[in-house]
PDB file of C-alpha atoms in Angstrom:
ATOM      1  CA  UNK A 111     -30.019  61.576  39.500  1.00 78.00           C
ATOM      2  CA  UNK A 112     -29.121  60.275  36.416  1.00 86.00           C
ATOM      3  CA  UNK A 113     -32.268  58.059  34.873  1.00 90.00           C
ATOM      4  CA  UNK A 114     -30.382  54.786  34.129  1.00 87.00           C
ATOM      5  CA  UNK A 115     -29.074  55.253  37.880  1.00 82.00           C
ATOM      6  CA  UNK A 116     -32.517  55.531  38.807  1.00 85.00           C
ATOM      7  CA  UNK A 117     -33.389  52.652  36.836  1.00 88.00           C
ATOM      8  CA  UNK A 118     -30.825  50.613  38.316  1.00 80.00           C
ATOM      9  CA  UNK A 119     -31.481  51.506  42.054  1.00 74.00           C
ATOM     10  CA  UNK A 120     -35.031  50.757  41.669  1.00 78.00           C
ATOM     11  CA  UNK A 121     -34.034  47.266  40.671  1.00 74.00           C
ATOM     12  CA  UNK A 122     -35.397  47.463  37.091  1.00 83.00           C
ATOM     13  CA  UNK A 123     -32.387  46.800  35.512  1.00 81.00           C
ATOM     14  CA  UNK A 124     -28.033  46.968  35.720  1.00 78.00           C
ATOM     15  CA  UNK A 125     -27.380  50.200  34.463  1.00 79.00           C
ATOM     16  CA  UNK A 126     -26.093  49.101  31.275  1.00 84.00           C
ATOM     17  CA  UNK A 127     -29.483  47.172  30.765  1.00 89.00           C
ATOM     18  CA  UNK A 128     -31.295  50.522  32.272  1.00 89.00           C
ATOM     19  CA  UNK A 129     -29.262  52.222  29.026  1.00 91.00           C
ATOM     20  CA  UNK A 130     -30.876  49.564  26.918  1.00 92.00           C
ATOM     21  CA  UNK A 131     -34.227  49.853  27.969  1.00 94.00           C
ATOM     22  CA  UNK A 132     -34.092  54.232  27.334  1.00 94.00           C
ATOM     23  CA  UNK A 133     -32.700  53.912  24.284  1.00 94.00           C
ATOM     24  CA  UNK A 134     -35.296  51.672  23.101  1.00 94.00           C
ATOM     25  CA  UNK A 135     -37.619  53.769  23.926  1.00 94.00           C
ATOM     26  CA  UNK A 136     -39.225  51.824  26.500  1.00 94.00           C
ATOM     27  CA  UNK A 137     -38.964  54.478  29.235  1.00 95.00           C
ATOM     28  CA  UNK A 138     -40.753  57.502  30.050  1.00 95.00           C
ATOM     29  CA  UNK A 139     -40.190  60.947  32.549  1.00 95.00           C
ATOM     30  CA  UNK A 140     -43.605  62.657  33.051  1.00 95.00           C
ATOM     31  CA  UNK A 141     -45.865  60.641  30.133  1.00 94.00           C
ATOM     32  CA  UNK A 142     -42.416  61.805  27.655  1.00 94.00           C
ATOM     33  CA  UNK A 143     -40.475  59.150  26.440  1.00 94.00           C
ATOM     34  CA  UNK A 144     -37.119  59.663  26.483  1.00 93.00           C
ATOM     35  CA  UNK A 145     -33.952  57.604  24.292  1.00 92.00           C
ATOM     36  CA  UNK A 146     -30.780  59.841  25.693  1.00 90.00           C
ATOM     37  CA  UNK A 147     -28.824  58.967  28.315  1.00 88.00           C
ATOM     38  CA  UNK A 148     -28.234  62.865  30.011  1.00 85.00           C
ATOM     39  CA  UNK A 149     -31.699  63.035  31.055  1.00 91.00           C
ATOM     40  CA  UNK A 150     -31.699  63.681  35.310  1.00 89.00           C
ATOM     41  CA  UNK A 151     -34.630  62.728  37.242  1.00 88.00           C
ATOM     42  CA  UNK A 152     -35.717  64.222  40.662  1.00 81.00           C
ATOM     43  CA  UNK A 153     -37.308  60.941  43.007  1.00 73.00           C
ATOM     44  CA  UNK A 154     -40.325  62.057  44.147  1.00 72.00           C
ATOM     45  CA  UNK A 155     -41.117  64.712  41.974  1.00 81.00           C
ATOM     46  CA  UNK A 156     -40.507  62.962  38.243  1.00 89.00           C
ATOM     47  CA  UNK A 157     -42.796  60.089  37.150  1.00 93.00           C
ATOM     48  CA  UNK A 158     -40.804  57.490  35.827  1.00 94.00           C
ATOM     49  CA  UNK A 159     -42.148  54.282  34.113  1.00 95.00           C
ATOM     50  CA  UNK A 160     -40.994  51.362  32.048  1.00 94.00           C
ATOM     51  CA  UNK A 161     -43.190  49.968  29.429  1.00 94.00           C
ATOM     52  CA  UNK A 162     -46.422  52.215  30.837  1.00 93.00           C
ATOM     53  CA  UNK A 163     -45.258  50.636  34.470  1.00 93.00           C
ATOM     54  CA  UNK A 164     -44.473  53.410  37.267  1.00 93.00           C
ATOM     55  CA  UNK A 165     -41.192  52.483  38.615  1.00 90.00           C
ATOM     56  CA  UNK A 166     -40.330  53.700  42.124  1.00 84.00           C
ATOM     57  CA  UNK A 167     -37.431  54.067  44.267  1.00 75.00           C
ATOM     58  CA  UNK A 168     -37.355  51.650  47.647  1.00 68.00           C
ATOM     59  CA  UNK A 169     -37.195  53.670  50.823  1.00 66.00           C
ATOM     60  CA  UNK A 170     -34.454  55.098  51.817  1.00 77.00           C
ATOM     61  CA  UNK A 171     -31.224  53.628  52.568  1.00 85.00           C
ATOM     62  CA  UNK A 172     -29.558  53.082  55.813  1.00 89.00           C
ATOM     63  CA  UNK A 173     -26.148  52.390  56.329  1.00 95.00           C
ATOM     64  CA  UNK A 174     -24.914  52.784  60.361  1.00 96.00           C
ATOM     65  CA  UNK A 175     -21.709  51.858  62.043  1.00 97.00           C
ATOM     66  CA  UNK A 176     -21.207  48.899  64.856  1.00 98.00           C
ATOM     67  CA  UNK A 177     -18.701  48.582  67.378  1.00 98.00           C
ATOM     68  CA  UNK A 178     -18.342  45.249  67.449  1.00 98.00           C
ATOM     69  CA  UNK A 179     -17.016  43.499  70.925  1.00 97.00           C
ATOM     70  CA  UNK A 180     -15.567  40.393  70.922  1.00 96.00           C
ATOM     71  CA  UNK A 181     -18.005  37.044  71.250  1.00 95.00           C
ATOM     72  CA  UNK A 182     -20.517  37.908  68.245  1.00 96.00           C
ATOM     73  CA  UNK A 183     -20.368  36.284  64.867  1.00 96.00           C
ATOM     74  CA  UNK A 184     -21.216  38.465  61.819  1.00 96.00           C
ATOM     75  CA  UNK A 185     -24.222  37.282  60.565  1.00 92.00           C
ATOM     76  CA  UNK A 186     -28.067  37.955  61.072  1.00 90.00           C
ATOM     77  CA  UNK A 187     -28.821  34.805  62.335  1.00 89.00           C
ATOM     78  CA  UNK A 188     -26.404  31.567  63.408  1.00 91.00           C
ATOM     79  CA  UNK A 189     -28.209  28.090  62.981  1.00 92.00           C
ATOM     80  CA  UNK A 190     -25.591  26.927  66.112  1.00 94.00           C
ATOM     81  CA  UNK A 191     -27.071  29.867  68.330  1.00 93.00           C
ATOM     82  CA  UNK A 192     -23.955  31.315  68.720  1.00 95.00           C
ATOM     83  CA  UNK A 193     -24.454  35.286  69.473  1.00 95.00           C
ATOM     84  CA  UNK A 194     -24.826  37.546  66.509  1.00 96.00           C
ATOM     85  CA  UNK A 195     -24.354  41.048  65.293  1.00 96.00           C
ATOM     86  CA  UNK A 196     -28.015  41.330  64.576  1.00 93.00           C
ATOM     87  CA  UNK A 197     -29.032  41.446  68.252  1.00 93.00           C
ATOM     88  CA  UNK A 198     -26.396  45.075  68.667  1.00 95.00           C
ATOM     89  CA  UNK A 199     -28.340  46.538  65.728  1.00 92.00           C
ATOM     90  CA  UNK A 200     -31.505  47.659  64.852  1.00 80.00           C
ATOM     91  CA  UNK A 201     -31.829  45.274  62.118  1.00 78.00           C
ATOM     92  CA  UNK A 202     -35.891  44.921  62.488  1.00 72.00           C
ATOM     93  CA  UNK A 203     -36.334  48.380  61.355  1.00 73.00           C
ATOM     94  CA  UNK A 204     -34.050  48.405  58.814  1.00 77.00           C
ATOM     95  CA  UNK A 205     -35.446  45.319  56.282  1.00 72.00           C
ATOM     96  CA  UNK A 206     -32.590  44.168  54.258  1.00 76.00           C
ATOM     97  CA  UNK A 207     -29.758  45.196  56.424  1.00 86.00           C
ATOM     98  CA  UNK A 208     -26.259  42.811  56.405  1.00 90.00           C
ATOM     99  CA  UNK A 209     -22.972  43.935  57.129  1.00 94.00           C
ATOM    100  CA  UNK A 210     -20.147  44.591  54.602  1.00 94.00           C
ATOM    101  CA  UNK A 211     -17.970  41.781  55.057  1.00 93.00           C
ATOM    102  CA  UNK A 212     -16.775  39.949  58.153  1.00 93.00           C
ATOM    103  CA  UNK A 213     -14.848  40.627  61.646  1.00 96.00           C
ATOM    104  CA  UNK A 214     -13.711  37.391  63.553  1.00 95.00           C
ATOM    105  CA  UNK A 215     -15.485  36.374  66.355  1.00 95.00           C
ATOM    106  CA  UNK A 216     -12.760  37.775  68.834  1.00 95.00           C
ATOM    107  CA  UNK A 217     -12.363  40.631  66.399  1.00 97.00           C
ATOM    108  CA  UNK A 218     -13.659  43.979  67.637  1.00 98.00           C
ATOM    109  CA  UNK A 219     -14.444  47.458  66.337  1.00 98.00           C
ATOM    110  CA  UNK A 220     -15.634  48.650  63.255  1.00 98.00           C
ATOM    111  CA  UNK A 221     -18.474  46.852  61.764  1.00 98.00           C
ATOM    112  CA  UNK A 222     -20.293  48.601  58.580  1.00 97.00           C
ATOM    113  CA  UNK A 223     -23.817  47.696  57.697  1.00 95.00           C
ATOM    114  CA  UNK A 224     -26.095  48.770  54.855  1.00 91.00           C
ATOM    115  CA  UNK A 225     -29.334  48.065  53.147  1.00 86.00           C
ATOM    116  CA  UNK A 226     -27.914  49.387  50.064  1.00 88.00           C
ATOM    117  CA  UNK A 227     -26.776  46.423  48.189  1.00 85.00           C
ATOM    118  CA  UNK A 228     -24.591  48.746  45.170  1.00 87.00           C
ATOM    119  CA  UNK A 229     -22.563  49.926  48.124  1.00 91.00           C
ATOM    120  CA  UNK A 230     -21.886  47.149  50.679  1.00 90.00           C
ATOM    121  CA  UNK A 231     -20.524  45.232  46.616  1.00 88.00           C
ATOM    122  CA  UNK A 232     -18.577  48.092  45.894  1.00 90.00           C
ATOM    123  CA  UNK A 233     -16.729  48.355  49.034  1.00 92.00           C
ATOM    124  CA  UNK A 234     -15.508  45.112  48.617  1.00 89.00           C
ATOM    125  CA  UNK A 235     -15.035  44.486  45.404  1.00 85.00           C
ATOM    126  CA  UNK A 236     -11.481  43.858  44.951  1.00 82.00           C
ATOM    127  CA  UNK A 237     -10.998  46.670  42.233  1.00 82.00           C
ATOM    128  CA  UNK A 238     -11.373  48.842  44.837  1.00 82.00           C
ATOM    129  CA  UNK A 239      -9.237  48.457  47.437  1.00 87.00           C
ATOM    130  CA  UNK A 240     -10.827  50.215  50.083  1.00 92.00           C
ATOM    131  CA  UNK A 241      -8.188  50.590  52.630  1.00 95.00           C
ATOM    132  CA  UNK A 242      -9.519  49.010  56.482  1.00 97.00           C
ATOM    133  CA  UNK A 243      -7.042  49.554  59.473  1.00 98.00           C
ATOM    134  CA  UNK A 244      -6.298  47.574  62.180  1.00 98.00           C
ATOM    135  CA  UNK A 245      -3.725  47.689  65.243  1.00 98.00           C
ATOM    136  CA  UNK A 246      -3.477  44.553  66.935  1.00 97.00           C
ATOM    137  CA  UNK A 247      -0.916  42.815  69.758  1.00 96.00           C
ATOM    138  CA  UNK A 248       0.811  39.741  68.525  1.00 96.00           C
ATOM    139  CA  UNK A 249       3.207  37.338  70.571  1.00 93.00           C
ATOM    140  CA  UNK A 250       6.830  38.126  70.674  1.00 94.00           C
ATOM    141  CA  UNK A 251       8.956  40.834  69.169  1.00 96.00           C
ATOM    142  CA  UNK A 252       8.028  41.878  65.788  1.00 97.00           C
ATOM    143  CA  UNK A 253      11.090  43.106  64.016  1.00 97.00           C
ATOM    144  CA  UNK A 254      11.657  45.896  61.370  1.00 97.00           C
ATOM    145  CA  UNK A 255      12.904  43.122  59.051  1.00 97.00           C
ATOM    146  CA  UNK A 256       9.514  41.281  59.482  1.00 97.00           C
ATOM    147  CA  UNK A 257       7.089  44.329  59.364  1.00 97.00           C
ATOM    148  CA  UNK A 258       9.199  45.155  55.963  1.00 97.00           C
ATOM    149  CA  UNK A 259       8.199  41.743  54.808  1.00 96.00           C
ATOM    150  CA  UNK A 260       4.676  41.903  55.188  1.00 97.00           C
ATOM    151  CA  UNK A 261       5.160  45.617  53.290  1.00 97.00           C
ATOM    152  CA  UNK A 262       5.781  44.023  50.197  1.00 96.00           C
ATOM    153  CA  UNK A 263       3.084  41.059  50.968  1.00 94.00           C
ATOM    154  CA  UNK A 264       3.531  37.204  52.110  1.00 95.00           C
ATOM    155  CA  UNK A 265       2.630  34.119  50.615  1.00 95.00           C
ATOM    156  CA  UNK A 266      -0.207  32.623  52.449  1.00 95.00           C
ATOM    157  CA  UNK A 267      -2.346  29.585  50.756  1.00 95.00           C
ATOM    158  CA  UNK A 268      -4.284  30.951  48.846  1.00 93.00           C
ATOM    159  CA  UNK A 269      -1.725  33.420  47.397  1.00 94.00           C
ATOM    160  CA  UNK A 270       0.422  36.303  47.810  1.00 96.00           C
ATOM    161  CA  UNK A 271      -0.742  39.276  49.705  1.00 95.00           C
ATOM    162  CA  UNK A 272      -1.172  43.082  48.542  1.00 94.00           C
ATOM    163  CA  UNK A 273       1.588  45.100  49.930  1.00 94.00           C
ATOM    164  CA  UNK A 274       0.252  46.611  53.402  1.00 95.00           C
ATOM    165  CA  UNK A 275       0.748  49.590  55.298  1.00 97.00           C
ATOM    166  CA  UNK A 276       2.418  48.323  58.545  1.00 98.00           C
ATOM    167  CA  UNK A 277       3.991  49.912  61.237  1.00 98.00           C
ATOM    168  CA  UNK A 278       5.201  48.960  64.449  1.00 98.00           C
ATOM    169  CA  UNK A 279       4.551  50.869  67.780  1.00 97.00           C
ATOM    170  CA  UNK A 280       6.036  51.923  70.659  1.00 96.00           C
ATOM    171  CA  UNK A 281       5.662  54.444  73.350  1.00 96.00           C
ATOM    172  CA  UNK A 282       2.654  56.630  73.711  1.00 97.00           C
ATOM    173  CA  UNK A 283       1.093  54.965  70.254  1.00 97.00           C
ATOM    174  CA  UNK A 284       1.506  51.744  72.054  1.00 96.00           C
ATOM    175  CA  UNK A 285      -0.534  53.034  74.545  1.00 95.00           C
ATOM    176  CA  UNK A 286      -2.944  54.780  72.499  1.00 96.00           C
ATOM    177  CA  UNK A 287      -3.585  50.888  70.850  1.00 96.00           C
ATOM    178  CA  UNK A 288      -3.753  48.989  74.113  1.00 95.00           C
ATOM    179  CA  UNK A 289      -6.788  51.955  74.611  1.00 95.00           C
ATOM    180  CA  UNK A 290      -8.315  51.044  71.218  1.00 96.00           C
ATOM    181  CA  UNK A 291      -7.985  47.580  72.175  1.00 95.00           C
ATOM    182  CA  UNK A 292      -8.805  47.412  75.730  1.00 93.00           C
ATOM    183  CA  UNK A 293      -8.693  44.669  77.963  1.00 90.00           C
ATOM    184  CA  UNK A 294     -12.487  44.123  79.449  1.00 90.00           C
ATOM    185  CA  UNK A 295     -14.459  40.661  78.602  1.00 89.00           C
ATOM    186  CA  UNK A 296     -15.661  42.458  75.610  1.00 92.00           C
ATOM    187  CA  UNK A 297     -12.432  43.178  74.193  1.00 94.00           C
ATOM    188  CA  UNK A 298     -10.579  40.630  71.676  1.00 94.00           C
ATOM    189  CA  UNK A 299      -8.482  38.023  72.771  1.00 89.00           C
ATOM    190  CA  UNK A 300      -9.553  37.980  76.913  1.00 87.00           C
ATOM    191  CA  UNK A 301     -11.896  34.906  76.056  1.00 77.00           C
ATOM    192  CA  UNK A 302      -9.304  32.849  74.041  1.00 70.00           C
ATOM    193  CA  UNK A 303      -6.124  30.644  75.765  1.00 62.00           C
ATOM    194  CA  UNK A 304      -4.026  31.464  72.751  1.00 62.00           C
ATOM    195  CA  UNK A 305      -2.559  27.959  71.942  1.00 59.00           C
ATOM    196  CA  UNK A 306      -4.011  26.395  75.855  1.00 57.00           C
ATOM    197  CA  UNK A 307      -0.812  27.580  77.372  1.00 61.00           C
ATOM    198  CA  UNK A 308      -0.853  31.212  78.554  1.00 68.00           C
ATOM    199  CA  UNK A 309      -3.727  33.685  79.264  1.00 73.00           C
ATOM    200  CA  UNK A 310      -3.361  37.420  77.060  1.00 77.00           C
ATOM    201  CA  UNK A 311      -2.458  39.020  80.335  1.00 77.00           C
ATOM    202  CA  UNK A 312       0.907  36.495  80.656  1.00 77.00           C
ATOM    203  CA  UNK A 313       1.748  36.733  76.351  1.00 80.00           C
ATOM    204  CA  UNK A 314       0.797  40.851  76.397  1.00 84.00           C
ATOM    205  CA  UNK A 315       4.025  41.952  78.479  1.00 82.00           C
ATOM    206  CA  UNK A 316       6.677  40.157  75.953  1.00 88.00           C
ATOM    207  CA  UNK A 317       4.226  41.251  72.931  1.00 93.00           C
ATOM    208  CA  UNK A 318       4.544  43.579  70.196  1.00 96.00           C
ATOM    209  CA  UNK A 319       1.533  46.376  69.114  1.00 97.00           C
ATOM    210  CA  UNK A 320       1.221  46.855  65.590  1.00 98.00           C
ATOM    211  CA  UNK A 321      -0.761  48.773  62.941  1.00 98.00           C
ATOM    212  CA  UNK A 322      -1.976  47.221  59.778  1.00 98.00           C
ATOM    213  CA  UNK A 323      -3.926  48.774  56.801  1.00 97.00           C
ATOM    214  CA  UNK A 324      -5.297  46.217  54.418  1.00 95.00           C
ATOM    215  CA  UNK A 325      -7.145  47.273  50.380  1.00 93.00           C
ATOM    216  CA  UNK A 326      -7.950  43.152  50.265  1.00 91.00           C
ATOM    217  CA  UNK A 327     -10.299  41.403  52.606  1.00 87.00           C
ATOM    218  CA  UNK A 328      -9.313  37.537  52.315  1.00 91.00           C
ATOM    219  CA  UNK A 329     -10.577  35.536  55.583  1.00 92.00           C
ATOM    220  CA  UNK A 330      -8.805  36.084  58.777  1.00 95.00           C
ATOM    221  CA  UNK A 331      -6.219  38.018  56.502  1.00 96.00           C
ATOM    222  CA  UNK A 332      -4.231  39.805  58.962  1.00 97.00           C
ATOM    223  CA  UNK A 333      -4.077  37.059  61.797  1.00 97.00           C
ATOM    224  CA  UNK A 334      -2.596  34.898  58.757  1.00 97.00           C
ATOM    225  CA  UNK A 335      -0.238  37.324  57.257  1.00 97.00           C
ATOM    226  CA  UNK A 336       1.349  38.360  60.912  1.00 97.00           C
ATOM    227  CA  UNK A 337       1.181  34.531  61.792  1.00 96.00           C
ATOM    228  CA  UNK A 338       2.818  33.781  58.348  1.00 96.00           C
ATOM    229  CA  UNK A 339       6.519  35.762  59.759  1.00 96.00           C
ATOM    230  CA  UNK A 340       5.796  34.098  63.165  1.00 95.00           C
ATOM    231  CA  UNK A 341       3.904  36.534  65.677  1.00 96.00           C
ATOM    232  CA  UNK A 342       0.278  35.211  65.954  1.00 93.00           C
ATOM    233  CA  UNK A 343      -2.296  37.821  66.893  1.00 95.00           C
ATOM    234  CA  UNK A 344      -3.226  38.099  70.265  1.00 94.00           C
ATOM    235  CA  UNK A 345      -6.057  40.712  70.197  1.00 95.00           C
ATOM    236  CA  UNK A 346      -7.259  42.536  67.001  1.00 97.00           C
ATOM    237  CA  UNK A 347      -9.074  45.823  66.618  1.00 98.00           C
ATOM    238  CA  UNK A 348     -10.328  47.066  63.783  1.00 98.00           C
ATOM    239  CA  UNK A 349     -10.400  50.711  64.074  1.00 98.00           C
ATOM    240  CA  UNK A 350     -11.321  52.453  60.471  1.00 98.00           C
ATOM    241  CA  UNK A 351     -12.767  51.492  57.457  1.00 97.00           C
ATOM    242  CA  UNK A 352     -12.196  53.692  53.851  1.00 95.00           C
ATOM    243  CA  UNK A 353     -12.558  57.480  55.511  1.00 96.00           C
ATOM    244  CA  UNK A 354     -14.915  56.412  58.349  1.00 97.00           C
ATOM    245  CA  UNK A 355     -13.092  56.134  61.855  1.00 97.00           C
ATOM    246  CA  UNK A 356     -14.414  54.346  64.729  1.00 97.00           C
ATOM    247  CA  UNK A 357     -13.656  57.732  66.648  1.00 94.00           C
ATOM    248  CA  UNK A 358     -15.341  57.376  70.560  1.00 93.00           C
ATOM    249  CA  UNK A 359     -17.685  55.111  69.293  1.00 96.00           C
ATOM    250  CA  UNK A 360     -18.622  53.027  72.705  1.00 95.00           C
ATOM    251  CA  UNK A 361     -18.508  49.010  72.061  1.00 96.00           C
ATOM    252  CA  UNK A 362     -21.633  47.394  71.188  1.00 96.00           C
ATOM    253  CA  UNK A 363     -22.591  51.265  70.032  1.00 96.00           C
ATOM    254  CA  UNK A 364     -23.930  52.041  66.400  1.00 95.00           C
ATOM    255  CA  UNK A 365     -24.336  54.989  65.033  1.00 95.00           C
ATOM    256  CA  UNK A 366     -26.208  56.058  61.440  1.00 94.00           C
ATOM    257  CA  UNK A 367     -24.292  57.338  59.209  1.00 95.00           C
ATOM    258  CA  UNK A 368     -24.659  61.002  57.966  1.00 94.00           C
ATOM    259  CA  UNK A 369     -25.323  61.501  54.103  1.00 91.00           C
ATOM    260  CA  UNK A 370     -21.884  63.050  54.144  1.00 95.00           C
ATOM    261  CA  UNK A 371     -20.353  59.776  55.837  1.00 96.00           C
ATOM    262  CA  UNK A 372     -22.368  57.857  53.112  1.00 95.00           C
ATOM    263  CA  UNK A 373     -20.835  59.999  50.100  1.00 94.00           C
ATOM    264  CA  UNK A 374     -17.928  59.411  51.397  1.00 96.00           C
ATOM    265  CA  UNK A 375     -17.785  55.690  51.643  1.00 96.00           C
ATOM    266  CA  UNK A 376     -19.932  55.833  48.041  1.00 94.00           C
ATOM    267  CA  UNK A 377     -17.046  57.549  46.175  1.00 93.00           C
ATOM    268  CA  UNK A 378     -14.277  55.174  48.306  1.00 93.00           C
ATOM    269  CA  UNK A 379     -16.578  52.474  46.321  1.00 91.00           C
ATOM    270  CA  UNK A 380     -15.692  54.309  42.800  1.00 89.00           C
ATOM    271  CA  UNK A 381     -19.588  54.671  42.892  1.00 86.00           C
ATOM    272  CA  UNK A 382     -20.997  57.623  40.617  1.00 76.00           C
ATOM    273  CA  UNK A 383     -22.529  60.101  42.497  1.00 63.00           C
TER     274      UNK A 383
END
């Protein structure tokens, strides 16, 4: 590992700082200072230290994926004692774990959490675009002329949209969706009215299944944007995020990510190895 990476993780410094501090002198491998930047480090085995202080890496990072069913808000604790996402996780023995951004309440599937706070940013910084896919049902019949629309993006209020990967289905991928989505209590949309007028049994026969892939995370983006050419969502699934698929994941099942799901997801981030 690269020392001002090591620097950084260990919460010395930013990198750029970290690259400050070496070529100051200030930093030392093994009792040696050291003022170039190519020096690698091995954590556990090289004594680092910043000023004569030993600097150490945390513990390890854990990031794991949720399958989130519908009724829990994302967050680790709700001051209205609404259900959370904290009680599906293991989140008291992982200190410092929050999920990367948000799923709607009656949003389901895949949730990402992390304690490492370089990669949950970098996933969602905007420079980024770290593609997340959804399918979802929405009222009505979405045409070809509509789906094209929300290709190129829509104006919502607070802007215009990213062009998105959309696609409409039919057939067997229709079916393969209403699978993802499902239609137990857990599953999105069987605890809402939609509107106070018809249950998601009634609206799901005259309704449309659709795929969307996202590289922006606004706030309830896609229930705006397919709202926004007049089919509101239904029930919405959210079934990948950057190269990690919810696969056969049971809901309200997490799993730990591998250190070859993580390196994924880290270069996704545009984070240096």
């Amino acid at each position: 590992m690269r020392l001002q990476k090591y620097l950084a993780r260990a919460g010395v410094a930013s990198r750029r700082h970290s690259e400050e501090l070496i070529a100051a002198g200030r930093v030392a491998v093994n009792g040696r200072a050291v003022t170039e930047m190519g020096v690698k480090v091995t954590p556990g085995v090289d004594r680092v230290t910043v000023d004569g202080a030993p600097v150490e890496l945390p513990v390890e990072n854990v990031t794991l994926m949720l399958h989130k069913p519908a009724g829990y808000v994302t967050t680790m604790s709700d001051p209205q004692g609404r259900p959370t996402v904290a009680e599906l996780v293991d989140a008291g023995a992982y200190p410092g774990l929050f999920p990367v951004g948000r799923l709607d309440t009656d949003t389901t599937g895949l949730l990402l959490f992390t304690t490492d706070g370089e990669l949950g940013h970098g996933l969602l910084h905007p420079r980024h675009h770290v593609t997340k896919r959804y399918v979802a049902l929405v009222e009505g019949a979405l045409s070809e002329e509509q789906a094209t629309l929300l290709r190129a993006g829509v104006e919502l209020e607070d802007g215009l949209t990213l062009p998105a990967d959309v696609r409409i289905l039919a057939g067997e991928e229709a079916q393969a969706a209403a699978r993802l989505i499902g239609s137990d209590e857990a599953a999105s949309g069987t605890r809402q009215r939609h509107g106070g007028k018809r249950s998601r049994a009634a609206l799901e026969a005259d309704g449309t299944y659709v795929e969307v892939g996202l590289r922006e995370g606004r706030k309830r983006q896609v229930r705006r944007m397919l709202e926004a050419v007049g089919h509101p969502v239904i029930a919405l699934h959210r079934q990948s995020f950057g190269p990690l698929d919810l696969a056969d994941l049971p809901r309200g099942a997490q799993r730990i990510l591998t250190e070859e799901d993580v390196a994924a997801l880290r270069q996704a981030a545009g984070i240096e190895a």
